[in-house]
Tab-separated table of N, CA and C in Angstrom:
chain	number	residue	atom	x	y	z
A	1101	MET	N	12.109	77.234	-56.295
A	1101	MET	CA	12.350	75.781	-56.115
A	1101	MET	C	13.384	75.399	-55.693
A	1102	GLU	N	14.693	76.142	-55.567
A	1102	GLU	CA	15.648	75.867	-55.235
A	1102	GLU	C	15.620	75.604	-53.551
A	1103	THR	N	14.899	76.604	-52.779
A	1103	THR	CA	14.984	76.582	-51.308
A	1103	THR	C	13.930	75.245	-51.377
A	1104	PHE	N	12.963	75.134	-51.960
A	1104	PHE	CA	12.002	74.148	-51.271
A	1104	PHE	C	12.644	72.790	-51.364
A	1105	THR	N	13.619	72.535	-52.750
A	1105	THR	CA	14.069	71.398	-52.722
A	1105	THR	C	14.830	71.102	-51.578
A	1106	LYS	N	15.646	72.279	-51.111
A	1106	LYS	CA	16.452	71.875	-49.962
A	1106	LYS	C	15.976	71.824	-48.557
A	1107	ILE	N	14.761	72.040	-48.295
A	1107	ILE	CA	13.711	72.033	-47.236
A	1107	ILE	C	13.082	70.275	-47.655
A	1108	LEU	N	12.666	70.082	-48.637
A	1108	LEU	CA	12.509	68.494	-48.899
A	1108	LEU	C	13.721	67.568	-48.464
A	1109	ILE	N	15.176	68.141	-48.733
A	1109	ILE	CA	16.194	66.871	-48.258
A	1109	ILE	C	16.366	67.510	-46.862
A	1110	ILE	N	15.987	68.486	-46.136
A	1110	ILE	CA	16.047	68.359	-44.790
A	1110	ILE	C	14.765	67.643	-43.998
A	1111	LEU	N	13.790	67.613	-44.719
A	1111	LEU	CA	12.807	66.586	-44.288
A	1111	LEU	C	12.944	65.410	-44.239
A	1112	VAL	N	13.745	64.953	-45.466
A	1112	VAL	CA	13.851	63.465	-45.591
A	1112	VAL	C	15.140	63.275	-44.359
A	1113	ALA	N	15.895	63.897	-44.278
A	1113	ALA	CA	17.160	63.541	-43.644
A	1113	ALA	C	16.339	63.583	-41.843
A	1114	LEU	N	15.294	64.509	-41.782
A	1114	LEU	CA	14.763	64.603	-40.271
A	1114	LEU	C	14.218	63.431	-40.073
A	1115	GLU	N	13.302	62.710	-41.004
A	1115	GLU	CA	12.534	61.520	-40.731
A	1115	GLU	C	13.790	60.216	-40.543
A	1116	HIS	N	14.931	60.519	-41.124
A	1116	HIS	CA	15.958	58.925	-40.792
A	1116	HIS	C	16.468	59.290	-39.110
A	1117	PHE	N	16.365	60.632	-39.044
A	1117	PHE	CA	16.699	61.152	-37.439
A	1117	PHE	C	15.696	60.320	-36.822
A	1118	TYR	N	14.498	60.669	-37.168
A	1118	TYR	CA	13.555	60.408	-36.137
A	1118	TYR	C	13.346	58.323	-36.240
A	1119	ILE	N	13.838	57.924	-37.199
A	1119	ILE	CA	13.999	56.402	-37.381
A	1119	ILE	C	14.953	55.853	-36.522
A	1120	LEU	N	16.434	56.784	-36.498
A	1120	LEU	CA	17.218	56.683	-35.606
A	1120	LEU	C	16.664	56.511	-34.221
A	1121	TYR	N	16.226	57.437	-33.601
A	1121	TYR	CA	15.881	57.759	-32.264
A	1121	TYR	C	15.075	56.514	-32.018
A	1122	ILE	N	13.793	56.181	-32.913
A	1122	ILE	CA	13.018	54.673	-32.303
A	1122	ILE	C	13.791	53.722	-32.332
A	1123	GLU	N	14.281	53.608	-33.331
A	1123	GLU	CA	15.569	52.225	-33.476
A	1123	GLU	C	16.828	52.141	-32.477
A	1124	MET	N	17.166	53.475	-32.406
A	1124	MET	CA	18.345	53.082	-30.827
A	1124	MET	C	18.061	53.640	-29.618
A	1125	PHE	N	16.722	54.159	-29.537
A	1125	PHE	CA	16.407	54.550	-28.048
A	1125	PHE	C	14.803	54.082	-27.542
A	1126	ALA	N	14.242	53.913	-28.169
A	1126	ALA	CA	12.927	53.580	-28.060
A	1126	ALA	C	12.166	52.430	-28.819
A	1127	TRP	N	12.996	51.929	-29.075
A	1127	TRP	CA	12.496	49.986	-29.665
A	1127	TRP	C	11.682	49.492	-29.184
A	1128	GLU	N	11.641	49.807	-27.854
A	1128	GLU	CA	10.765	48.428	-26.644
A	1128	GLU	C	9.488	49.393	-26.298
A	1129	THR	N	9.634	50.680	-26.834
A	1129	THR	CA	8.525	51.468	-26.504
A	1129	THR	C	7.484	51.998	-27.686
A	1130	ILE	N	8.294	53.139	-28.413
A	1130	ILE	CA	7.464	53.353	-29.676
A	1130	ILE	C	8.103	52.491	-30.861
A	1131	GLY	N	8.827	51.882	-30.732
A	1131	GLY	CA	9.143	51.185	-31.804
A	1131	GLY	C	8.195	49.765	-31.547
A	1132	LYS	N	7.634	49.612	-30.402
A	1132	LYS	CA	6.987	48.415	-30.563
A	1132	LYS	C	5.433	48.642	-31.072
A	1133	LYS	N	4.976	49.815	-30.419
A	1133	LYS	CA	3.809	50.578	-31.308
A	1133	LYS	C	3.545	50.260	-33.044
A	1134	ILE	N	5.238	50.421	-33.270
A	1134	ILE	CA	4.943	51.104	-34.951
A	1134	ILE	C	4.953	49.242	-35.392
A	1135	PHE	N	5.682	48.867	-35.017
A	1135	PHE	CA	6.315	47.172	-35.456
A	1135	PHE	C	5.317	46.185	-34.948
A	1136	ALA	N	4.286	46.589	-34.323
A	1136	ALA	CA	3.602	45.200	-33.491
A	1136	ALA	C	3.114	44.228	-34.161
A	1137	GLY	N	2.499	44.758	-35.557
A	1137	GLY	CA	1.924	43.529	-36.433
A	1137	GLY	C	3.189	42.574	-36.630
A	1138	ALA	N	4.390	43.142	-36.997
A	1138	ALA	CA	5.772	42.768	-37.503
A	1138	ALA	C	6.080	41.733	-36.577
A	1139	LEU	N	6.200	41.921	-35.212
A	1139	LEU	CA	7.164	41.233	-34.546
A	1139	LEU	C	5.997	40.475	-33.387
A	1140	GLU	N	6.300	39.711	-32.916
A	1140	GLU	CA	5.459	39.151	-31.359
A	1140	GLU	C	6.171	40.191	-30.438
A	1141	GLU	N	5.718	40.316	-29.575
A	1141	GLU	CA	5.905	41.421	-28.627
A	1141	GLU	C	7.346	41.093	-27.843
A	1142	LYS	N	7.556	39.653	-27.571
A	1142	LYS	CA	8.898	39.210	-26.541
A	1142	LYS	C	9.995	39.259	-27.512
A	1143	LEU	N	9.873	39.556	-29.248
A	1143	LEU	CA	11.071	39.739	-29.517
A	1143	LEU	C	11.456	40.757	-29.713
A	1144	PHE	N	10.857	41.981	-29.200
A	1144	PHE	CA	11.011	43.603	-29.081
A	1144	PHE	C	12.874	43.556	-28.340
A	1145	SER	N	12.937	42.883	-27.090
A	1145	SER	CA	13.832	43.164	-26.181
A	1145	SER	C	14.975	42.214	-26.938
A	1146	VAL	N	14.874	41.093	-27.327
A	1146	VAL	CA	16.031	40.416	-27.950
A	1146	VAL	C	16.496	40.879	-29.600
A	1147	THR	N	15.852	41.649	-29.901
A	1147	THR	CA	16.059	42.281	-31.211
A	1147	THR	C	16.412	43.568	-30.968
A	1148	LYS	N	16.999	44.398	-29.597
A	1148	LYS	CA	17.071	45.704	-29.537
A	1148	LYS	C	18.649	46.240	-30.046
A	1149	GLY	N	19.293	45.068	-30.022
A	1149	GLY	CA	20.618	45.393	-30.828
A	1149	GLY	C	20.635	45.872	-32.262
A	1150	LEU	N	19.972	44.896	-32.588
A	1150	LEU	CA	19.744	44.726	-34.303
A	1150	LEU	C	18.943	45.705	-34.575
A	1151	ALA	N	18.326	46.196	-33.778
A	1151	ALA	CA	17.380	47.458	-34.098
A	1151	ALA	C	17.981	49.065	-34.291
A	1152	ALA	N	19.006	49.011	-33.059
A	1152	ALA	CA	20.130	49.874	-32.734
A	1152	ALA	C	21.035	50.130	-33.844
A	1153	ASN	N	21.558	49.092	-34.397
A	1153	ASN	CA	22.477	49.091	-35.748
A	1153	ASN	C	21.950	49.481	-36.989
A	1154	GLN	N	20.671	49.293	-36.715
A	1154	GLN	CA	19.893	49.853	-38.162
A	1154	GLN	C	19.278	51.601	-38.009
A	1155	GLY	N	19.097	51.446	-36.541
A	1155	GLY	CA	19.221	53.071	-36.613
A	1155	GLY	C	20.309	54.231	-36.598
A	1156	LEU	N	21.325	53.238	-36.222
A	1156	LEU	CA	22.667	54.136	-36.691
A	1156	LEU	C	23.061	54.282	-38.309
A	1157	TYR	N	22.476	53.156	-38.806
A	1157	TYR	CA	22.665	53.214	-40.520
A	1157	TYR	C	21.862	54.421	-40.871
A	1158	ASN	N	20.504	54.474	-40.732
A	1158	ASN	CA	19.786	55.750	-40.515
A	1158	ASN	C	19.991	56.871	-40.361
A	1159	GLY	N	20.593	57.202	-39.460
A	1159	GLY	CA	21.370	58.334	-38.996
A	1159	GLY	C	22.503	58.595	-39.774
A	1160	PHE	N	23.546	57.906	-40.365
A	1160	PHE	CA	24.125	58.144	-41.212
A	1160	PHE	C	23.582	58.512	-42.744
A	1161	LEU	N	22.096	58.212	-43.151
A	1161	LEU	CA	21.652	58.480	-44.272
A	1161	LEU	C	21.274	60.184	-44.039
A	1162	GLY	N	20.783	60.258	-42.828
A	1162	GLY	CA	20.492	61.578	-42.536
A	1162	GLY	C	21.530	62.843	-42.332
A	1163	VAL	N	22.731	62.146	-42.242
A	1163	VAL	CA	23.771	63.129	-41.831
A	1163	VAL	C	24.337	63.048	-43.431
A	1164	GLY	N	24.380	62.236	-44.110
A	1164	GLY	CA	24.660	62.514	-45.509
A	1164	GLY	C	23.966	63.588	-46.154
A	1165	LEU	N	22.686	63.325	-45.954
A	1165	LEU	CA	21.665	64.431	-46.533
A	1165	LEU	C	22.192	66.052	-46.483
A	1166	LEU	N	21.993	66.072	-45.105
A	1166	LEU	CA	22.566	67.471	-44.325
A	1166	LEU	C	24.016	67.747	-45.155
A	1167	TRP	N	25.210	66.899	-44.889
A	1167	TRP	CA	26.430	67.036	-45.554
A	1167	TRP	C	26.236	67.427	-46.981
A	1168	SER	N	25.429	66.994	-48.054
A	1168	SER	CA	25.402	67.137	-49.140
A	1168	SER	C	24.798	68.465	-49.592
A	1169	LEU	N	24.181	69.127	-48.558
A	1169	LEU	CA	23.672	70.608	-48.402
A	1169	LEU	C	24.919	71.687	-48.046
A	1170	TYR	N	25.258	71.250	-46.977
A	1170	TYR	CA	26.678	71.673	-46.677
A	1170	TYR	C	27.761	72.017	-47.539
A	1171	MET	N	28.073	70.860	-48.285
A	1171	MET	CA	28.836	70.965	-49.658
A	1171	MET	C	28.203	71.433	-51.049
A	1172	ASN	N	26.826	71.850	-50.672
A	1172	ASN	CA	25.968	72.366	-52.076
A	1172	ASN	C	26.755	70.971	-53.225
A	1173	ASP	N	26.340	70.261	-53.121
A	1173	ASP	CA	26.749	68.897	-53.954
A	1173	ASP	C	25.272	67.959	-54.307
A	1174	LYS	N	25.060	68.268	-55.513
A	1174	LYS	CA	23.545	67.860	-55.827
A	1174	LYS	C	24.079	66.380	-55.668
A	1175	ASN	N	25.063	65.854	-56.304
A	1175	ASN	CA	25.126	64.318	-56.557
A	1175	ASN	C	25.616	63.655	-54.971
A	1176	ILE	N	25.927	64.545	-54.242
A	1176	ILE	CA	26.172	63.676	-52.906
A	1176	ILE	C	24.338	63.408	-52.362
A	1177	SER	N	23.761	64.362	-52.387
A	1177	SER	CA	21.833	64.632	-52.484
A	1177	SER	C	21.519	63.136	-53.254
A	1178	LEU	N	21.980	63.168	-54.239
A	1178	LEU	CA	21.412	61.906	-55.181
A	1178	LEU	C	21.902	60.501	-54.705
A	1179	PHE	N	23.079	60.639	-54.181
A	1179	PHE	CA	23.776	58.996	-53.935
A	1179	PHE	C	22.640	58.793	-52.696
A	1180	PHE	N	22.477	59.622	-51.846
A	1180	PHE	CA	21.925	59.136	-50.563
A	1180	PHE	C	20.522	59.226	-50.353
A	1181	LEU	N	19.892	59.877	-51.401
A	1181	LEU	CA	18.490	59.663	-51.701
A	1181	LEU	C	18.076	58.516	-52.380
A	1182	GLY	N	19.023	58.335	-53.236
A	1182	GLY	CA	19.173	56.801	-54.200
A	1182	GLY	C	19.432	55.649	-53.253
A	1183	CYS	N	20.325	55.839	-51.970
A	1183	CYS	CA	20.224	54.578	-50.831
A	1183	CYS	C	18.947	54.404	-50.222
A	1184	ILE	N	18.423	55.433	-50.197
A	1184	ILE	CA	17.336	55.436	-49.075
A	1184	ILE	C	16.301	55.009	-49.908
A	1185	ILE	N	16.026	55.057	-51.246
A	1185	ILE	CA	14.997	54.941	-51.939
A	1185	ILE	C	15.253	53.219	-52.170
A	1186	VAL	N	16.659	52.465	-52.483
A	1186	VAL	CA	16.254	51.114	-52.482
A	1186	VAL	C	16.103	50.858	-51.015
A	1187	ALA	N	16.302	51.275	-49.950
A	1187	ALA	CA	16.339	50.613	-48.630
A	1187	ALA	C	14.755	50.543	-48.574
A	1188	GLY	N	14.186	51.594	-49.280
A	1188	GLY	CA	12.675	51.741	-48.714
A	1188	GLY	C	11.823	50.651	-49.872
A	1189	LEU	N	12.619	50.570	-51.104
A	1189	LEU	CA	11.802	49.552	-51.906
A	1189	LEU	C	11.782	48.150	-51.503
A	1190	TYR	N	13.300	47.933	-50.703
A	1190	TYR	CA	13.346	46.554	-50.322
A	1190	TYR	C	12.912	46.207	-48.868
A	1191	GLY	N	12.570	47.449	-47.945
A	1191	GLY	CA	11.715	47.136	-46.856
A	1191	GLY	C	10.133	46.972	-47.324
A	1192	ALA	N	9.512	47.646	-48.121
A	1192	ALA	CA	8.413	47.490	-48.764
A	1192	ALA	C	8.159	46.171	-49.368
A	1193	TYR	N	9.203	45.608	-49.780
A	1193	TYR	CA	9.483	44.301	-50.427
A	1193	TYR	C	8.784	43.059	-49.566
A	1194	LYS	N	10.110	43.291	-48.812
A	1194	LYS	CA	10.470	42.197	-47.399
A	1194	LYS	C	9.808	42.261	-46.627
A	1195	SER	N	9.055	43.703	-45.930
A	1195	SER	CA	8.460	43.918	-44.759
A	1195	SER	C	6.938	44.567	-44.842
A	1196	SER	N	6.707	45.421	-45.213
A	1196	SER	CA	5.612	45.772	-45.292
A	1196	SER	C	5.386	47.164	-46.305
A	1197	LYS	N	4.292	47.029	-46.841
A	1197	LYS	CA	4.405	47.914	-47.850
A	1197	LYS	C	3.912	49.493	-47.947
A	1198	SER	N	3.860	49.724	-46.636
A	1198	SER	CA	3.415	51.032	-45.967
A	1198	SER	C	5.393	51.648	-45.961
A	1199	ILE	N	6.165	50.894	-45.971
A	1199	ILE	CA	7.344	51.392	-46.143
A	1199	ILE	C	7.633	52.462	-47.229
A	1200	PHE	N	7.038	51.492	-48.253
A	1200	PHE	CA	6.957	52.044	-49.618
A	1200	PHE	C	6.770	54.012	-49.536
A	1201	PHE	N	5.890	53.969	-48.817
A	1201	PHE	CA	4.899	55.236	-48.950
A	1201	PHE	C	5.577	56.206	-47.828
A	1202	LYS	N	6.171	55.811	-46.649
A	1202	LYS	CA	6.683	56.182	-45.364
A	1202	LYS	C	8.140	56.810	-45.817
A	1203	GLN	N	8.577	55.793	-46.366
A	1203	GLN	CA	10.196	55.840	-46.729
A	1203	GLN	C	10.827	56.188	-48.418
A	1204	ALA	N	10.227	55.282	-49.128
A	1204	ALA	CA	10.999	55.396	-50.571
A	1204	ALA	C	10.250	56.697	-51.184
A	1205	LEU	N	8.707	56.705	-51.044
A	1205	LEU	CA	8.114	57.726	-51.885
A	1205	LEU	C	8.386	59.157	-51.684
A	1206	PRO	N	8.786	59.723	-50.257
A	1206	PRO	CA	9.113	60.926	-50.078
A	1206	PRO	C	10.474	61.213	-50.841
A	1207	ALA	N	11.588	59.883	-50.635
A	1207	ALA	CA	13.035	60.498	-51.470
A	1207	ALA	C	12.584	60.101	-52.614
A	1208	ILE	N	11.979	59.861	-53.277
A	1208	ILE	CA	11.533	59.522	-54.673
A	1208	ILE	C	11.158	61.014	-55.260
A	1209	ILE	N	10.513	61.469	-54.332
A	1209	ILE	CA	9.814	62.870	-54.533
A	1209	ILE	C	10.897	63.994	-54.729
A	1210	THR	N	11.754	63.874	-53.359
A	1210	THR	CA	12.970	64.741	-53.124
A	1210	THR	C	13.907	64.440	-54.150
A	1211	MET	N	14.289	63.316	-54.949
A	1211	MET	CA	15.378	62.927	-55.746
A	1211	MET	C	14.764	63.977	-57.322
A	1212	ILE	N	13.298	63.968	-57.470
A	1212	ILE	CA	13.014	64.364	-58.618
A	1212	ILE	C	13.288	66.053	-58.617
A	1213	PHE	N	12.603	66.216	-57.393
A	1213	PHE	CA	12.900	67.840	-57.475
A	1213	PHE	C	14.430	68.213	-57.596
A	1214	THR	N	15.309	67.376	-56.806
A	1214	THR	CA	16.579	67.648	-57.007
A	1214	THR	C	17.214	67.611	-58.053
A	1215	ILE	N	17.006	66.546	-59.067
A	1215	ILE	CA	17.241	66.550	-60.475
A	1215	ILE	C	17.021	67.707	-61.081
A	1216	ILE	N	15.923	67.981	-61.123
A	1216	ILE	CA	15.514	69.429	-61.546
A	1216	ILE	C	15.644	70.751	-61.348
A	1217	PHE	N	15.684	70.860	-59.925
A	1217	PHE	CA	15.926	72.223	-59.434
A	1217	PHE	C	17.280	72.406	-58.759
A	1218	LEU	N	17.977	71.804	-58.634
A	1218	LEU	CA	19.451	71.987	-57.894
A	1218	LEU	C	20.666	71.798	-59.013
């Protein structure tokens, strides 16, 4: 189960690299499709810089999770998973409930596996 848990950590990291890509490089294309109901179309060009900044932070979360595997440190994994869970809960509360299922829930499941198996 240790290997499976590490794969879960990698998958959560990859999800955040994908979010980085969308928010930093594809905000006005893919981002527009994903967040169509949340923002008026004219706001995507205006918020491009803000989205890129958010994307950078998502990249930090992904790198942190990979670093935790490199360092073989469960506590580092738990810290970054905790950050992702808090961000996902806040996003679900303030923006869209689907963020809970897309961001927080995978991190919660991964955190449980990390606590038990690493």
